[in-house]
Amino acid sequence: MKITIKNIVKEFESYGAEERRKQEKIFRAVDDVSFTVEEGELVTLLGPSGCGKTTLLRMIAGFEDPTSGDILFGSVRVNDTPPNLRGATMVFQSYAIFPHLSVRENVAFGLRLQKLPPPEIDARIAKVTALVELSGLDDRRPSQLSGGQQQRVALARALIMEPQLLLFDEPLSNLDAKLREQMRIDIRKLQQRLGITSIYVTHDQTEAMSISDNVIVMNAGRLEQMGPPAELYSRPVNRFVASFIGKANFLPDPESGHTIMVRPEAVKLALSGEQTDGFWGRVTRSTYLGGILEYEVETKDAALLVHEQNSFERPPFAVGDAVSIKLLPSGLVKMD
Ligand SMILES: Nc1ncnc2c1ncn2[C@@H]1O[C@H](COP(=O)(O)OP(=O)(O)O)[C@@H](O)[C@H]1O
Ligand SMILES: [Mg+2]
């Protein structure tokens, strides 16, 4: 189902404020955001804590009313449609699974409310528990499951509703790093296999990049940039996006008066004497990160962050080394 978000605004009033000062106490959590999610796509809302991601997702789900703007599911405006009639289901960070119910009862919960015939419920439970690889665990309680398995229960409970739209609010935040990585791969595979249109909220840029068709970078309630991960990384439109998606160097461009952004891996170093066409600097930090080496290099007017592939063929640069610096022309991005 195609989703269209048009000029959505959400304002909150701070209560307890003096009535006459109310105007000043209105806070815009979501500020004129517009975008579309095509049928079958996974789009991520990415941004720092407090930038309005959850508020936007809750408006799409129908748990919160927009102050202004339109939300369309397909060609239908759903602003006034209650959440349970929108055909969207949400998967939360806290799982929101019931501790006193078995896996089977948790998964079946939404269907039981719909009073479907028991054989159909059983068939659908079997199908989704297999999909999320929970077969055989039907009778366990949540306390007898690992964090990853609990998250799969939450996912199964959403999928069993056969939603037209899946909404995820930081579903993996409670899991450790390794499991998070595995779960995001599993979620993406499942989402692509089922072709369910999905909107996914996270503050983790690696998670956003690895799971999405398109990423929306948000800041202070506003949409800063939307695009496929590679485009956001290689062509960020401003400093906020450049810094939020990965690491970035900002250099003054004496010709245009603008700033030039260059990624650490687009900076190439050579020991002085090896090449002469770059400018010069001195290595002030060398950090071994396994697959890559991270350097800080000071030039006469800037400090540059540099990433180099660990080559195994020559020793890393050392602190104090004088190096010549080349910036790959295709890696230079002009911004204000
Ligand atoms: N019900 C509410 N009343 C007042 N302010 C709220 C309410 N819900 C969220 N906010 C504020 O709106 C901003 C965005 O919140 P939220 O959407 O939860 O951000 P995120 O999910 O990106 O961390 C925050 O400053 C938050 O304090
Ligand atoms: Mg949130």
GROMACS .gro file of C-alpha atoms and ligand atoms in nm:
model
  364
    1MET     CA    1   0.000   0.000   0.000
    2LYS     CA    2   0.140   0.337  -0.101
    3ILE     CA    3   0.161   0.589   0.186
    4THR     CA    4   0.153   0.964   0.130
    5ILE     CA    5   0.237   1.213   0.404
    6LYS     CA    6   0.148   1.573   0.315
    7ASN     CA    7   0.262   1.875   0.514
    8ILE     CA    8   0.215   1.703   0.849
    9VAL     CA    9   0.249   1.926   1.157
   10LYS     CA   10   0.216   1.820   1.521
   11GLU     CA   11   0.212   2.079   1.795
   12PHE     CA   12   0.200   2.005   2.166
   13GLU     CA   13   0.094   2.254   2.430
   14SER     CA   14   0.277   2.261   2.758
   15TYR     CA   15   0.015   2.235   3.026
   16GLY     CA   16   0.042   2.430   3.348
   17ALA     CA   17   0.163   2.735   3.162
   18GLU     CA   18  -0.021   3.060   3.226
   19GLU     CA   19  -0.305   3.090   2.980
   20ARG     CA   20  -0.191   3.425   2.839
   21ARG     CA   21   0.152   3.285   2.766
   22LYS     CA   22   0.016   2.975   2.594
   23GLN     CA   23   0.111   3.096   2.249
   24GLU     CA   24   0.477   3.091   2.346
   25LYS     CA   25   0.445   2.745   2.499
   26ILE     CA   26   0.339   2.567   2.182
   27PHE     CA   27   0.602   2.320   2.074
   28ARG     CA   28   0.630   2.183   1.720
   29ALA     CA   29   0.735   1.817   1.746
   30VAL     CA   30   0.678   1.753   1.373
   31ASP     CA   31   0.723   2.048   1.142
   32ASP     CA   32   0.571   2.035   0.792
   33VAL     CA   33   0.690   1.691   0.684
   34SER     CA   34   0.598   1.545   0.343
   35PHE     CA   35   0.707   1.219   0.178
   36THR     CA   36   0.575   0.908   0.007
   37VAL     CA   37   0.644   0.541   0.067
   38GLU     CA   38   0.588   0.329  -0.243
   39GLU     CA   39   0.409  -0.006  -0.225
   40GLY     CA   40   0.641  -0.273  -0.083
   41GLU     CA   41   0.913  -0.028   0.021
   42LEU     CA   42   1.082  -0.003   0.359
   43VAL     CA   43   1.145   0.359   0.457
   44THR     CA   44   1.331   0.454   0.774
   45LEU     CA   45   1.284   0.765   0.985
   46LEU     CA   46   1.633   0.837   1.120
   47GLY     CA   47   1.733   1.111   1.360
   48PRO     CA   48   1.851   1.193   1.711
   49SER     CA   49   1.636   1.134   2.018
   50GLY     CA   50   1.354   1.387   2.043
   51CYS     CA   51   1.348   1.482   1.673
   52GLY     CA   52   0.986   1.367   1.628
   53LYS     CA   53   1.018   1.014   1.485
   54THR     CA   54   0.780   0.842   1.726
   55THR     CA   55   0.528   1.126   1.706
   56LEU     CA   56   0.525   1.098   1.327
   57LEU     CA   57   0.490   0.719   1.338
   58ARG     CA   58   0.206   0.743   1.593
   59MET     CA   59   0.019   0.983   1.365
   60ILE     CA   60   0.056   0.737   1.076
   61ALA     CA   61  -0.073   0.457   1.302
   62GLY     CA   62  -0.362   0.677   1.416
   63PHE     CA   63  -0.266   0.698   1.785
   64GLU     CA   64  -0.210   1.071   1.757
   65ASP     CA   65  -0.397   1.337   1.555
   66PRO     CA   66  -0.195   1.573   1.334
   67THR     CA   67  -0.238   1.945   1.402
   68SER     CA   68  -0.254   1.988   1.024
   69GLY     CA   69  -0.170   1.800   0.706
   70ASP     CA   70  -0.295   1.484   0.538
   71ILE     CA   71  -0.215   1.116   0.569
   72LEU     CA   72  -0.315   0.897   0.272
   73PHE     CA   73  -0.318   0.517   0.262
   74GLY     CA   74  -0.340   0.440  -0.108
   75SER     CA   75  -0.566   0.718  -0.232
   76VAL     CA   76  -0.774   0.731   0.088
   77ARG     CA   77  -0.729   1.008   0.345
   78VAL     CA   78  -0.713   0.828   0.681
   79ASN     CA   79  -0.680   1.125   0.922
   80ASP     CA   80  -1.021   1.042   1.071
   81THR     CA   81  -0.994   0.661   1.047
   82PRO     CA   82  -0.942   0.487   1.384
   83PRO     CA   83  -0.615   0.291   1.422
   84ASN     CA   84  -0.776  -0.055   1.411
   85LEU     CA   85  -0.938   0.020   1.076
   86ARG     CA   86  -0.625   0.152   0.902
   87GLY     CA   87  -0.470  -0.188   0.824
   88ALA     CA   88  -0.141  -0.091   0.991
   89THR     CA   89   0.025  -0.268   1.284
   90MET     CA   90   0.308  -0.150   1.504
   91VAL     CA   91   0.607  -0.336   1.649
   92PHE     CA   92   0.750  -0.166   1.959
   93GLN     CA   93   1.087  -0.150   2.129
   94SER     CA   94   0.936  -0.281   2.450
   95TYR     CA   95   0.782  -0.576   2.259
   96ALA     CA   96   0.453  -0.517   2.443
   97ILE     CA   97   0.400  -0.891   2.475
   98PHE     CA   98   0.200  -1.030   2.766
   99PRO     CA   99   0.416  -1.209   3.026
  100HIS     CA  100   0.135  -1.434   3.151
  101LEU     CA  101   0.042  -1.564   2.804
  102SER     CA  102   0.220  -1.833   2.602
  103VAL     CA  103   0.383  -1.760   2.268
  104ARG     CA  104   0.078  -1.903   2.092
  105GLU     CA  105  -0.167  -1.690   2.296
  106ASN     CA  106   0.044  -1.378   2.244
  107VAL     CA  107   0.059  -1.433   1.870
  108ALA     CA  108  -0.311  -1.512   1.844
  109PHE     CA  109  -0.418  -1.215   2.056
  110GLY     CA  110  -0.526  -0.979   1.778
  111LEU     CA  111  -0.707  -1.252   1.587
  112ARG     CA  112  -0.905  -1.365   1.892
  113LEU     CA  113  -1.032  -1.008   1.928
  114GLN     CA  114  -1.163  -1.043   1.573
  115LYS     CA  115  -1.349  -1.361   1.674
  116LEU     CA  116  -1.219  -1.568   1.383
  117PRO     CA  117  -1.300  -1.943   1.375
  118PRO     CA  118  -1.041  -2.142   1.582
  119PRO     CA  119  -0.918  -2.358   1.288
  120GLU     CA  120  -0.832  -2.045   1.090
  121ILE     CA  121  -0.655  -1.897   1.390
  122ASP     CA  122  -0.451  -2.217   1.430
  123ALA     CA  123  -0.354  -2.221   1.065
  124ARG     CA  124  -0.240  -1.861   1.077
  125ILE     CA  125  -0.043  -1.915   1.401
  126ALA     CA  126   0.140  -2.207   1.242
  127LYS     CA  127   0.219  -1.997   0.934
  128VAL     CA  128   0.361  -1.693   1.114
  129THR     CA  129   0.552  -1.881   1.385
  130ALA     CA  130   0.726  -2.068   1.103
  131LEU     CA  131   0.792  -1.738   0.921
  132VAL     CA  132   0.966  -1.585   1.222
  133GLU     CA  133   1.134  -1.917   1.311
  134LEU     CA  134   0.955  -1.974   1.640
  135SER     CA  135   0.808  -2.315   1.552
  136GLY     CA  136   0.812  -2.552   1.847
  137LEU     CA  137   0.816  -2.274   2.108
  138ASP     CA  138   0.437  -2.221   2.108
  139ASP     CA  139   0.381  -2.319   2.468
  140ARG     CA  140   0.660  -2.117   2.625
  141ARG     CA  141   0.607  -1.804   2.831
  142PRO     CA  142   0.798  -1.486   2.738
  143SER     CA  143   1.020  -1.530   3.047
  144GLN     CA  144   1.141  -1.860   2.896
  145LEU     CA  145   1.254  -1.688   2.575
  146SER     CA  146   1.568  -1.492   2.484
  147GLY     CA  147   1.539  -1.121   2.394
  148GLY     CA  148   1.564  -1.205   2.025
  149GLN     CA  149   1.290  -1.466   2.051
  150GLN     CA  150   1.068  -1.221   2.238
  151GLN     CA  151   1.116  -0.972   1.957
  152ARG     CA  152   1.015  -1.246   1.710
  153VAL     CA  153   0.694  -1.299   1.909
  154ALA     CA  154   0.620  -0.927   1.875
  155LEU     CA  155   0.688  -0.950   1.502
  156ALA     CA  156   0.469  -1.261   1.464
  157ARG     CA  157   0.189  -1.086   1.649
  158ALA     CA  158   0.204  -0.799   1.401
  159LEU     CA  159   0.236  -1.023   1.094
  160ILE     CA  160  -0.057  -1.247   1.186
  161MET     CA  161  -0.286  -0.948   1.130
  162GLU     CA  162  -0.174  -0.956   0.763
  163PRO     CA  163  -0.122  -0.577   0.771
  164GLN     CA  164  -0.101  -0.354   0.466
  165LEU     CA  165   0.154  -0.144   0.651
  166LEU     CA  166   0.407  -0.244   0.918
  167LEU     CA  167   0.532   0.022   1.158
  168PHE     CA  168   0.845  -0.036   1.366
  169ASP     CA  169   0.947   0.192   1.654
  170GLU     CA  170   1.309   0.115   1.746
  171PRO     CA  171   1.223  -0.256   1.764
  172LEU     CA  172   1.581  -0.370   1.828
  173SER     CA  173   1.702  -0.118   2.088
  174ASN     CA  174   1.678  -0.367   2.374
  175LEU     CA  175   1.898  -0.626   2.206
  176ASP     CA  176   2.276  -0.655   2.221
  177ALA     CA  177   2.482  -0.548   1.919
  178LYS     CA  178   2.534  -0.891   1.759
  179LEU     CA  179   2.169  -0.991   1.789
  180ARG     CA  180   2.057  -0.651   1.662
  181GLU     CA  181   2.260  -0.706   1.348
  182GLN     CA  182   2.113  -1.052   1.290
  183MET     CA  183   1.755  -0.937   1.361
  184ARG     CA  184   1.773  -0.644   1.123
  185ILE     CA  185   1.886  -0.876   0.844
  186ASP     CA  186   1.601  -1.115   0.928
  187ILE     CA  187   1.343  -0.835   0.939
  188ARG     CA  188   1.461  -0.700   0.604
  189LYS     CA  189   1.452  -1.045   0.438
  190LEU     CA  190   1.104  -1.112   0.572
  191GLN     CA  191   0.978  -0.769   0.472
  192GLN     CA  192   1.109  -0.815   0.117
  193ARG     CA  193   0.976  -1.168   0.089
  194LEU     CA  194   0.627  -1.063   0.203
  195GLY     CA  195   0.645  -0.732   0.017
  196ILE     CA  196   0.485  -0.543   0.308
  197THR     CA  197   0.512  -0.165   0.292
  198SER     CA  198   0.700  -0.065   0.609
  199ILE     CA  199   0.805   0.244   0.802
  200TYR     CA  200   1.088   0.188   1.047
  201VAL     CA  201   1.207   0.427   1.318
  202THR     CA  202   1.562   0.423   1.451
  203HIS     CA  203   1.832   0.659   1.579
  204ASP     CA  204   2.103   0.417   1.460
  205GLN     CA  205   2.242   0.516   1.122
  206THR     CA  206   2.398   0.176   1.048
  207GLU     CA  207   2.065   0.006   1.113
  208ALA     CA  208   1.888   0.258   0.888
  209MET     CA  209   2.138   0.216   0.606
  210SER     CA  210   2.136  -0.162   0.616
  211ILE     CA  211   1.762  -0.216   0.622
  212SER     CA  212   1.608   0.055   0.401
  213ASP     CA  213   1.509   0.130   0.046
  214ASN     CA  214   1.495   0.496   0.145
  215VAL     CA  215   1.604   0.681   0.457
  216ILE     CA  216   1.452   1.005   0.586
  217VAL     CA  217   1.689   1.207   0.803
  218MET     CA  218   1.500   1.416   1.058
  219ASN     CA  219   1.622   1.698   1.280
  220ALA     CA  220   1.414   1.901   1.527
  221GLY     CA  221   1.084   1.792   1.369
  222ARG     CA  222   1.192   1.864   1.012
  223LEU     CA  223   1.276   1.639   0.720
  224GLU     CA  224   1.634   1.723   0.624
  225GLN     CA  225   1.680   1.477   0.336
  226MET     CA  226   1.522   1.164   0.192
  227GLY     CA  227   1.697   0.917  -0.035
  228PRO     CA  228   1.851   0.574  -0.077
  229PRO     CA  229   2.132   0.506   0.175
  230ALA     CA  230   2.412   0.542  -0.081
  231GLU     CA  231   2.280   0.880  -0.196
  232LEU     CA  232   2.254   1.016   0.159
  233TYR     CA  233   2.606   0.902   0.232
  234SER     CA  234   2.771   1.025  -0.086
  235ARG     CA  235   2.557   1.337  -0.154
  236PRO     CA  236   2.433   1.477   0.178
  237VAL     CA  237   2.263   1.814   0.129
  238ASN     CA  238   2.388   1.975   0.448
  239ARG     CA  239   2.620   1.940   0.747
  240PHE     CA  240   2.358   1.781   0.968
  241VAL     CA  241   2.294   1.494   0.726
  242ALA     CA  242   2.664   1.456   0.649
  243SER     CA  243   2.752   1.424   1.019
  244PHE     CA  244   2.456   1.208   1.116
  245ILE     CA  245   2.518   0.955   0.837
  246GLY     CA  246   2.877   0.851   0.904
  247LYS     CA  247   3.183   1.068   0.962
  248ALA     CA  248   3.271   1.377   0.765
  249ASN     CA  249   3.543   1.638   0.717
  250PHE     CA  250   3.441   1.995   0.642
  251LEU     CA  251   3.692   2.215   0.465
  252PRO     CA  252   3.665   2.573   0.350
  253ASP     CA  253   3.665   2.611  -0.027
  254PRO     CA  254   3.860   2.930  -0.097
  255GLU     CA  255   3.721   2.954  -0.455
  256SER     CA  256   3.346   2.935  -0.390
  257GLY     CA  257   3.332   3.053  -0.028
  258HIS     CA  258   3.132   2.738   0.049
  259THR     CA  259   3.223   2.447   0.248
  260ILE     CA  260   3.350   2.122   0.103
  261MET     CA  261   3.255   1.791   0.268
  262VAL     CA  262   3.480   1.491   0.221
  263ARG     CA  263   3.440   1.144   0.374
  264PRO     CA  264   3.739   1.001   0.567
  265GLU     CA  265   3.792   0.725   0.308
  266ALA     CA  266   3.808   0.978   0.025
  267VAL     CA  267   4.123   1.125   0.179
  268LYS     CA  268   4.438   0.949   0.058
  269LEU     CA  269   4.768   0.963   0.242
  270ALA     CA  270   5.122   0.888   0.130
  271LEU     CA  271   5.452   0.919   0.312
  272SER     CA  272   5.631   1.236   0.210
  273GLY     CA  273   5.859   1.156  -0.078
  274GLU     CA  274   5.623   0.894  -0.224
  275GLN     CA  275   5.412   1.150  -0.404
  276THR     CA  276   5.425   1.526  -0.434
  277ASP     CA  277   5.099   1.650  -0.585
  278GLY     CA  278   4.896   1.673  -0.262
  279PHE     CA  279   4.911   1.907   0.031
  280TRP     CA  280   5.091   1.822   0.350
  281GLY     CA  281   5.016   1.727   0.705
  282ARG     CA  282   5.132   1.536   1.007
  283VAL     CA  283   4.967   1.228   1.162
  284THR     CA  284   4.854   1.315   1.516
  285ARG     CA  285   4.651   1.003   1.594
  286SER     CA  286   4.656   0.648   1.459
  287THR     CA  287   4.383   0.407   1.572
  288TYR     CA  288   4.373   0.044   1.472
  289LEU     CA  289   4.012  -0.067   1.414
  290GLY     CA  290   4.078  -0.407   1.256
  291GLY     CA  291   3.945  -0.380   0.901
  292ILE     CA  292   4.028  -0.011   0.883
  293LEU     CA  293   4.283   0.229   1.026
  294GLU     CA  294   4.166   0.566   1.145
  295TYR     CA  295   4.404   0.861   1.140
  296GLU     CA  296   4.388   1.220   1.247
  297VAL     CA  297   4.607   1.437   1.030
  298GLU     CA  298   4.682   1.802   1.102
  299THR     CA  299   4.750   2.038   0.819
  300LYS     CA  300   4.838   2.403   0.862
  301ASP     CA  301   4.469   2.501   0.875
  302ALA     CA  302   4.264   2.188   0.940
  303ALA     CA  303   4.245   1.856   1.125
  304LEU     CA  304   4.138   1.574   0.894
  305LEU     CA  305   3.989   1.237   0.980
  306VAL     CA  306   4.119   0.967   0.744
  307HIS     CA  307   4.011   0.604   0.699
  308GLU     CA  308   4.231   0.360   0.521
  309GLN     CA  309   4.168  -0.005   0.443
  310ASN     CA  310   4.400  -0.230   0.642
  311SER     CA  311   4.621  -0.359   0.364
  312PHE     CA  312   4.844  -0.613   0.543
  313GLU     CA  313   5.107  -0.513   0.287
  314ARG     CA  314   5.264  -0.217   0.456
  315PRO     CA  315   5.283  -0.088   0.810
  316PRO     CA  316   5.030   0.173   0.920
  317PHE     CA  317   5.129   0.538   0.941
  318ALA     CA  318   5.263   0.635   1.281
  319VAL     CA  319   5.200   0.941   1.496
  320GLY     CA  320   5.446   1.207   1.385
  321ASP     CA  321   5.473   1.088   1.022
  322ALA     CA  322   5.477   1.366   0.766
  323VAL     CA  323   5.229   1.276   0.492
  324SER     CA  324   5.108   1.417   0.165
  325ILE     CA  325   4.729   1.437   0.136
  326LYS     CA  326   4.512   1.390  -0.170
  327LEU     CA  327   4.135   1.437  -0.178
  328LEU     CA  328   3.956   1.217  -0.433
  329PRO     CA  329   3.771   1.460  -0.662
  330SER     CA  330   3.463   1.234  -0.690
  331GLY     CA  331   3.434   1.236  -0.309
  332LEU     CA  332   3.403   1.613  -0.274
  333VAL     CA  333   3.060   1.754  -0.191
  334LYS     CA  334   2.987   2.126  -0.185
  335MET     CA  335   2.752   2.256   0.081
  336ASP     CA  336   2.657   2.583   0.248
  337LIG     N1  337   0.238   1.396   2.439
  337LIG     C1  338   0.335   1.487   2.433
  337LIG     N2  339   0.323   1.609   2.491
  337LIG     C2  340   0.421   1.701   2.484
  337LIG     N3  341   0.537   1.682   2.417
  337LIG     C3  342   0.556   1.564   2.357
  337LIG     C4  343   0.457   1.460   2.361
  337LIG     N4  344   0.506   1.354   2.289
  337LIG     C5  345   0.627   1.390   2.246
  337LIG     N5  346   0.658   1.515   2.285
  337LIG     C6  347   0.782   1.588   2.253
  337LIG     O1  348   0.798   1.591   2.114
  337LIG     C7  349   0.934   1.574   2.077
  337LIG     C8  350   0.949   1.457   1.984
  337LIG     O2  351   0.928   1.339   2.058
  337LIG     P1  352   0.938   1.196   1.990
  337LIG     O3  353   0.850   1.193   1.870
  337LIG     O4  354   0.910   1.095   2.094
  337LIG     O5  355   1.091   1.191   1.946
  337LIG     P2  356   1.181   1.067   1.899
  337LIG     O6  357   1.093   0.948   1.881
  337LIG     O7  358   1.245   1.113   1.771
  337LIG     O8  359   1.283   1.048   2.006
  337LIG     C9  360   1.012   1.559   2.207
  337LIG     O9  361   1.066   1.685   2.243
  337LIG    C10  362   0.905   1.516   2.304
  337LIG    O10  363   0.938   1.558   2.436
  338MG      MG  364   1.101   0.759   1.974
   0.00000   0.00000   0.00000
